[in-house]
Short mmCIF file of C-alpha atoms and ligand atoms in Angstrom, two decimals:
data_model
loop_
_atom_site.label_atom_id
_atom_site.label_comp_id
_atom_site.label_asym_id
_atom_site.label_seq_id
_atom_site.Cartn_x
_atom_site.Cartn_y
_atom_site.Cartn_z
CA MET A 3 -5.56 -2.14 -19.60
CA GLU A 4 -5.09 1.54 -18.85
CA PRO A 5 -3.13 2.55 -15.76
CA ILE A 6 -5.28 4.47 -13.27
CA LEU A 7 -2.23 5.59 -11.30
CA GLU A 8 1.28 6.30 -12.60
CA ILE A 9 4.14 7.09 -10.27
CA LYS A 10 7.22 8.43 -12.03
CA ASP A 11 10.58 8.92 -10.27
CA LEU A 12 8.79 9.91 -7.09
CA LYS A 13 10.91 11.32 -4.28
CA LYS A 14 9.75 12.38 -0.84
CA TYR A 15 12.48 13.74 1.43
CA PHE A 16 11.94 15.17 4.92
CA VAL A 17 14.34 17.79 6.19
CA THR A 18 14.80 17.18 9.91
CA SER A 19 17.27 18.18 12.62
CA ARG A 20 18.92 14.76 12.13
CA GLY A 21 19.44 15.47 8.45
CA THR A 22 17.48 14.78 5.28
CA VAL A 23 15.37 11.64 5.51
CA ARG A 24 15.14 10.02 2.08
CA ALA A 25 11.87 8.28 2.87
CA VAL A 26 10.94 7.66 -0.78
CA ASP A 27 13.90 7.85 -3.13
CA GLU A 28 12.90 7.74 -6.79
CA ILE A 29 10.34 5.05 -7.30
CA SER A 30 8.22 4.35 -10.37
CA PHE A 31 5.28 2.03 -10.85
CA GLU A 32 1.84 1.82 -12.42
CA LEU A 33 -1.44 0.60 -11.04
CA LEU A 34 -4.04 -0.69 -13.50
CA ARG A 35 -7.79 -0.24 -13.18
CA GLY A 36 -9.30 -3.07 -11.14
CA GLU A 37 -5.86 -4.22 -10.04
CA THR A 38 -4.40 -4.76 -6.59
CA LEU A 39 -0.76 -3.76 -6.33
CA GLY A 40 0.91 -4.85 -3.12
CA LEU A 41 3.54 -2.53 -1.67
CA VAL A 42 5.61 -4.65 0.69
CA GLY A 43 8.57 -3.82 2.93
CA GLU A 44 9.86 -3.72 6.46
CA SER A 45 9.14 -0.90 8.86
CA GLY A 46 10.61 2.40 7.66
CA SER A 47 10.95 1.36 4.01
CA GLY A 48 8.76 4.25 2.87
CA LYS A 49 5.42 2.55 2.26
CA SER A 50 3.22 4.98 4.17
CA THR A 51 5.13 7.97 2.86
CA THR A 52 4.38 6.74 -0.68
CA ALA A 53 0.70 6.39 0.26
CA TYR A 54 0.49 9.81 1.88
CA THR A 55 2.13 11.43 -1.12
CA VAL A 56 -0.36 9.81 -3.50
CA ILE A 57 -3.33 10.90 -1.37
CA GLY A 58 -1.88 14.40 -1.06
CA ILE A 59 -1.03 14.57 2.65
CA TYR A 60 2.55 15.28 1.48
CA ALA A 61 3.66 17.11 -1.64
CA PRO A 62 6.33 15.20 -3.57
CA THR A 63 9.92 16.45 -3.34
CA SER A 64 10.21 15.61 -7.04
CA GLY A 65 8.71 13.25 -9.58
CA LYS A 66 5.20 12.90 -10.91
CA ILE A 67 1.95 11.30 -9.84
CA LEU A 68 -0.65 10.87 -12.56
CA PHE A 69 -4.21 9.80 -11.88
CA ARG A 70 -6.19 8.85 -15.00
CA GLY A 71 -3.39 10.61 -16.87
CA GLN A 72 -3.88 13.86 -14.94
CA ASP A 73 -0.99 15.32 -12.97
CA ILE A 74 -1.87 15.29 -9.27
CA SER A 75 1.62 16.00 -7.96
CA VAL A 76 0.38 19.41 -6.83
CA PRO A 77 -0.53 20.46 -3.28
CA VAL A 78 -3.76 18.77 -2.29
CA SER A 79 -5.62 22.08 -2.07
CA LYS A 80 -5.01 22.54 -5.80
CA ARG A 81 -6.27 19.11 -6.76
CA PRO A 82 -9.64 19.08 -8.50
CA LYS A 83 -12.33 17.97 -6.06
CA THR A 84 -13.59 15.23 -8.34
CA LEU A 85 -10.13 13.67 -8.25
CA LYS A 86 -9.94 13.92 -4.47
CA ARG A 87 -13.24 12.12 -4.25
CA ALA A 88 -11.92 9.34 -6.49
CA ILE A 89 -8.91 8.49 -4.27
CA GLN A 90 -9.52 7.33 -0.72
CA ILE A 91 -7.41 5.77 2.03
CA VAL A 92 -7.87 3.33 4.91
CA PHE A 93 -5.31 3.76 7.68
CA GLN A 94 -3.70 1.05 9.75
CA ASP A 95 -5.16 2.01 13.10
CA PRO A 96 -8.95 2.38 13.17
CA GLY A 97 -8.59 3.48 16.80
CA THR A 98 -7.08 6.81 15.86
CA SER A 99 -8.45 7.32 12.35
CA LEU A 100 -12.07 7.71 13.50
CA ASN A 101 -12.98 10.91 15.36
CA PRO A 102 -13.85 9.81 18.93
CA ARG A 103 -16.26 12.73 19.41
CA ARG A 104 -18.49 11.82 16.45
CA THR A 105 -21.03 9.05 16.03
CA ILE A 106 -20.53 6.41 13.35
CA GLY A 107 -23.40 8.05 11.43
CA GLN A 108 -21.65 11.43 11.47
CA ILE A 109 -18.33 9.85 10.52
CA LEU A 110 -19.85 8.15 7.48
CA GLU A 111 -21.84 11.24 6.47
CA LEU A 112 -18.88 13.62 6.58
CA PRO A 113 -17.28 12.67 3.23
CA LEU A 114 -20.73 12.96 1.60
CA LYS A 115 -21.13 16.46 3.03
CA VAL A 116 -17.62 17.50 2.05
CA HIS A 117 -18.21 16.40 -1.52
CA ARG A 118 -21.80 17.73 -1.53
CA ILE A 119 -23.30 14.36 -2.37
CA GLY A 120 -27.11 14.25 -2.03
CA ASP A 121 -29.45 16.07 0.36
CA ARG A 122 -29.94 15.17 4.01
CA ASN A 123 -32.27 12.25 3.29
CA ASP A 124 -30.09 10.87 0.52
CA ARG A 125 -27.09 11.01 2.80
CA ARG A 126 -28.94 9.28 5.58
CA ARG A 127 -29.96 6.48 3.23
CA ARG A 128 -26.41 6.19 1.94
CA VAL A 129 -25.00 5.90 5.47
CA VAL A 130 -27.38 3.02 6.22
CA GLU A 131 -26.44 1.41 2.92
CA LEU A 132 -22.73 1.75 3.72
CA LEU A 133 -23.22 0.10 7.11
CA ARG A 134 -25.11 -2.73 5.46
CA MET A 135 -22.30 -3.16 2.92
CA VAL A 136 -19.79 -3.79 5.70
CA GLU A 137 -22.31 -5.99 7.53
CA LEU A 138 -22.79 -3.74 10.56
CA PRO A 139 -26.21 -3.18 12.20
CA GLU A 140 -28.12 -0.03 11.29
CA ASP A 141 -28.29 1.22 14.88
CA TYR A 142 -24.51 1.63 14.89
CA ILE A 143 -25.31 5.06 13.44
CA TYR A 144 -25.79 6.28 17.01
CA LYS A 145 -22.72 4.63 18.49
CA ALA A 146 -19.37 6.21 19.19
CA PRO A 147 -16.19 4.57 17.81
CA HIS A 148 -15.02 3.45 21.27
CA MET A 149 -18.14 1.28 21.63
CA LEU A 150 -17.03 -0.85 18.67
CA GLY A 151 -14.43 -3.59 18.47
CA GLY A 152 -11.23 -3.09 16.45
CA GLY A 153 -12.52 -5.08 13.48
CA GLU A 154 -15.82 -3.19 13.46
CA ARG A 155 -14.02 0.13 13.58
CA GLN A 156 -11.95 -0.86 10.58
CA MET A 157 -15.15 -1.82 8.73
CA VAL A 158 -16.42 1.69 9.44
CA ALA A 159 -13.15 3.12 8.11
CA ILE A 160 -13.59 1.02 4.95
CA ALA A 161 -17.23 2.13 4.61
CA ARG A 162 -16.10 5.75 4.97
CA ALA A 163 -13.50 5.25 2.23
CA LEU A 164 -16.20 3.81 -0.06
CA ALA A 165 -18.76 6.55 0.71
CA THR A 166 -17.71 8.77 -2.20
CA GLU A 167 -17.61 5.88 -4.71
CA PRO A 168 -13.84 6.08 -5.22
CA GLU A 169 -11.89 4.43 -8.03
CA LEU A 170 -8.62 4.00 -6.18
CA VAL A 171 -8.40 2.97 -2.53
CA ILE A 172 -5.10 2.99 -0.66
CA LEU A 173 -5.04 0.37 2.08
CA ASP A 174 -2.22 1.09 4.53
CA GLU A 175 -1.81 -2.08 6.58
CA PRO A 176 -5.61 -2.32 6.93
CA THR A 177 -5.58 -5.55 8.94
CA SER A 178 -2.24 -5.69 10.73
CA ALA A 179 -3.65 -4.26 13.98
CA LEU A 180 -6.45 -6.86 14.05
CA ASP A 181 -6.99 -10.47 15.15
CA VAL A 182 -6.26 -13.09 12.50
CA SER A 183 -9.91 -14.22 12.30
CA ILE A 184 -11.09 -10.67 11.64
CA GLN A 185 -8.25 -10.10 9.18
CA ALA A 186 -9.58 -12.83 6.88
CA LYS A 187 -13.10 -11.44 7.04
CA ILE A 188 -11.96 -7.94 6.15
CA ILE A 189 -9.72 -9.13 3.32
CA ASN A 190 -12.57 -11.13 1.81
CA MET A 191 -14.87 -8.15 2.07
CA LEU A 192 -12.29 -5.94 0.37
CA LEU A 193 -11.93 -8.46 -2.47
CA ASP A 194 -15.73 -8.56 -2.92
CA PHE A 195 -15.90 -4.75 -3.07
CA GLN A 196 -13.12 -4.72 -5.60
CA ARG A 197 -15.01 -7.08 -7.90
CA GLU A 198 -18.36 -5.30 -7.45
CA MET A 199 -17.02 -1.77 -7.91
CA ASN A 200 -13.99 -2.43 -10.13
CA LEU A 201 -11.80 -0.74 -7.51
CA SER A 202 -8.05 -0.39 -7.80
CA TYR A 203 -6.14 -1.08 -4.61
CA LEU A 204 -2.70 0.03 -3.52
CA PHE A 205 -2.33 -2.48 -0.70
CA ILE A 206 0.43 -1.71 1.76
CA THR A 207 1.70 -4.42 4.07
CA HIS A 208 4.88 -5.80 5.62
CA ASP A 209 3.46 -9.28 5.09
CA LEU A 210 4.49 -10.72 1.72
CA SER A 211 2.63 -14.00 2.36
CA LEU A 212 -0.66 -12.09 2.63
CA MET A 213 -0.13 -10.82 -0.92
CA ARG A 214 -0.13 -14.26 -2.45
CA ASN A 215 -3.91 -14.49 -2.65
CA VAL A 216 -4.74 -10.80 -2.56
CA ALA A 217 -2.47 -8.88 -4.95
CA HIS A 218 -2.14 -9.20 -8.71
CA ARG A 219 1.33 -7.68 -8.63
CA VAL A 220 3.71 -6.82 -5.82
CA ALA A 221 6.44 -4.19 -5.44
CA ILE A 222 9.03 -4.79 -2.73
CA MET A 223 10.42 -1.65 -1.10
CA TYR A 224 13.63 -1.29 0.83
CA LEU A 225 14.97 2.01 2.21
CA GLY A 226 12.90 4.19 -0.08
CA LYS A 227 13.52 2.20 -3.25
CA ILE A 228 11.73 -0.57 -5.10
CA CYS A 229 13.98 -3.62 -5.45
CA GLU A 230 11.65 -6.08 -7.19
CA LEU A 231 8.28 -5.77 -8.93
CA ALA A 232 6.43 -8.74 -10.38
CA PRO A 233 3.14 -10.64 -10.54
CA ALA A 234 2.37 -11.92 -7.02
CA VAL A 235 2.82 -15.61 -7.88
CA GLU A 236 6.30 -14.91 -9.25
CA PHE A 237 7.51 -14.02 -5.78
CA PHE A 238 6.70 -17.47 -4.50
CA GLU A 239 7.87 -19.37 -7.58
CA ASN A 240 10.71 -17.25 -8.92
CA PRO A 241 12.05 -14.67 -6.46
CA TYR A 242 15.18 -12.93 -7.72
CA HIS A 243 16.30 -10.18 -5.36
CA PRO A 244 18.31 -11.34 -2.30
CA TYR A 245 16.11 -9.08 -0.17
CA THR A 246 12.93 -10.74 -1.47
CA LYS A 247 14.48 -14.13 -0.68
CA MET A 248 15.27 -12.90 2.80
CA LEU A 249 11.66 -11.82 3.33
CA LEU A 250 10.36 -15.14 1.95
CA SER A 251 12.68 -17.24 4.06
CA SER A 252 11.28 -15.64 7.19
CA ILE A 253 7.64 -16.46 6.37
CA PRO A 254 6.38 -19.29 8.56
CA VAL A 255 4.98 -22.15 6.48
CA VAL A 256 2.53 -24.90 7.33
CA SER A 257 3.03 -27.58 4.71
CA GLU A 258 6.08 -29.50 3.51
CA GLU A 259 5.30 -28.44 -0.02
CA GLU A 260 5.55 -24.81 0.94
CA GLU A 261 8.76 -25.50 2.83
CA LYS A 262 10.29 -26.91 -0.34
CA MET A 263 9.44 -23.76 -2.25
CA LYS A 264 11.12 -21.52 0.26
CA PRO A 265 14.58 -20.18 -0.48
CA GLU A 266 17.17 -22.38 1.20
CA LYS A 267 18.58 -20.53 4.10
CA ILE A 268 17.51 -17.67 6.27
CA ILE A 269 19.64 -14.81 5.12
CA SER A 270 18.35 -12.25 7.55
CA GLN A 271 21.16 -10.22 8.97
CA GLY A 272 21.68 -6.80 10.40
CA GLU A 273 19.37 -3.89 10.91
CA ILE A 274 17.98 -1.59 8.25
CA PRO A 275 20.36 1.39 7.90
CA SER A 276 18.99 4.89 8.46
CA PRO A 277 17.30 6.63 5.55
CA VAL A 278 19.13 9.79 6.65
CA ASN A 279 22.44 8.38 5.45
CA PRO A 280 21.49 5.45 3.25
CA PRO A 281 24.41 3.28 2.09
CA PRO A 282 25.83 4.20 -1.31
CA GLY A 283 25.30 1.82 -4.21
CA CYS A 284 22.59 -0.77 -3.70
CA ARG A 285 20.65 0.18 -0.57
CA PHE A 286 20.55 -3.46 0.50
CA HIS A 287 24.24 -4.35 0.11
CA THR A 288 25.06 -3.97 3.84
CA ARG A 289 22.72 -6.88 4.62
CA CYS A 290 23.18 -8.92 1.46
CA THR A 291 25.06 -12.24 1.48
CA GLU A 292 25.43 -12.23 -2.29
CA ARG A 293 27.04 -8.81 -2.64
CA ASN A 294 30.13 -8.20 -4.68
CA GLY A 295 32.41 -5.22 -5.29
CA ILE A 296 30.10 -3.17 -7.46
CA CYS A 297 27.16 -3.36 -5.03
CA SER A 298 28.58 -0.79 -2.59
CA GLN A 299 29.52 1.59 -5.40
CA GLU A 300 26.84 1.70 -8.05
CA LEU A 301 23.10 1.95 -7.77
CA PRO A 302 21.68 -1.05 -9.64
CA GLY A 303 19.53 -0.23 -12.66
CA MET A 304 16.28 -1.93 -13.57
CA VAL A 305 16.58 -5.37 -15.14
CA ARG A 306 13.65 -7.10 -16.83
CA VAL A 307 14.27 -10.74 -15.94
CA ARG A 308 11.10 -11.86 -17.73
CA GLU A 309 7.88 -10.29 -18.98
CA GLY A 310 6.45 -8.09 -16.21
CA HIS A 311 9.16 -9.07 -13.72
CA LEU A 312 11.56 -6.27 -12.80
CA VAL A 313 14.58 -6.49 -10.49
CA TRP A 314 17.02 -3.83 -9.33
CA CYS A 315 20.11 -5.90 -8.48
CA HIS A 316 23.65 -6.09 -9.91
CA LEU A 317 23.62 -9.91 -9.85
CA PHE A 318 21.12 -10.00 -12.65
CA GLY A 319 22.24 -6.86 -14.42
CA LYS A 320 25.50 -8.64 -15.18
CA LYS A 321 23.72 -11.70 -16.50
CA GLU A 322 21.54 -9.63 -18.80
CA GLU A 323 24.48 -7.79 -20.27
CA GLY A 324 26.03 -11.20 -20.89
N1 ATP B 10 6.85 13.38 8.57
C1 ATP B 10 8.05 12.82 8.64
N2 ATP B 10 9.15 13.51 9.02
C2 ATP B 10 10.37 12.96 9.07
N3 ATP B 10 10.62 11.67 8.79
C3 ATP B 10 9.57 10.90 8.42
C4 ATP B 10 8.25 11.43 8.33
N4 ATP B 10 7.41 10.43 7.94
C5 ATP B 10 8.19 9.34 7.79
N5 ATP B 10 9.48 9.61 8.08
C6 ATP B 10 10.61 8.67 8.01
O1 ATP B 10 10.65 8.16 6.70
C7 ATP B 10 10.97 6.76 6.70
C8 ATP B 10 9.87 5.99 6.04
O2 ATP B 10 8.72 6.03 6.86
P1 ATP B 10 7.33 5.37 6.47
O3 ATP B 10 6.37 5.69 7.54
O4 ATP B 10 6.98 5.75 5.08
O5 ATP B 10 7.70 3.82 6.50
P2 ATP B 10 6.75 2.55 6.41
O6 ATP B 10 7.32 1.67 5.36
O7 ATP B 10 5.34 2.97 6.27
O8 ATP B 10 6.99 1.86 7.83
P3 ATP B 10 5.96 1.11 8.80
O9 ATP B 10 5.91 -0.31 8.31
O10 ATP B 10 6.61 1.22 10.14
O11 ATP B 10 4.64 1.81 8.74
C9 ATP B 10 11.21 6.40 8.16
O12 ATP B 10 12.57 6.47 8.42
C10 ATP B 10 10.45 7.47 8.93
O13 ATP B 10 11.04 7.69 10.17
MG1 MG B 11 3.62 2.74 7.46
#
């Protein structure tokens, strides 16, 4: 399958009064058409910065972003409009991402106007259709965002993202601000839309367990770098990176069977260091129980532990080299 999105050695640094924040520090991955790639990591690991750079809110510091093979690592104003239309985003907080001074109808119509899709009547019909798609009543057209519940607002945000018939949708923690019951409903809806419209999703979350049934592949980020990338099931059956194991061991489980699959001990220790002065060598070594001498000195390279399963960790690099 062809990749719809290719990220190559992407860096996004922010120069601040505290120093240079290495929010995204040379990451590479591909997203295939119709695929969901989970981007998982703790707060501050660089997930949103990656998303905002792909959508064009930030220009990359270096590296390339290709969409359908076309270079889009240019300022967003220079991106072709047809490409802008094809990439949409849903933000974490539907409370702030919807303009409080507009009605739901106006909010859903705006992307159609911006991209000059249809005449007034066409747009009106499309707005009603979009509301129906996310199972909201037609008369919500006249409502303001504050009259809706959190889950409903997020459905509007999803409908707005789908308005321009995108090919790639970036979901930045789309359900983490919502009640668990609504989360499941929204996830199911997103999966239905993906099947119906062959959408590709870059699904950002701090919740690795959520990815098990949602993502085809998952990339784990830590301090601006990817440390493991593999098919979603691999993370639960064959996790390699000590950081992945740490994340897995902190997931609450319900059944004994699941408990057995979990890595033995909880290895969580210490805080995430600052991305202004990230530790040399492996970014994770300051919190890693399995570190050895080389970990604080050399950045680990990529190791292919099996087909489609990549790990950046000295433990396995050594094994591979024999
Ligand atoms: N515009 C900015 N200016 C300066 N620093 C920034 C900016 N945006 C993000 N950062 C910093 O970059 C790092 C990565 O932030 P980012 O928001 O990408 O993390 P995240 O993985 O999305 O975290 P969260 O789970 O909290 O949303 C953080 O240290 C953050 O403080
Ligand atoms: Mg974020």
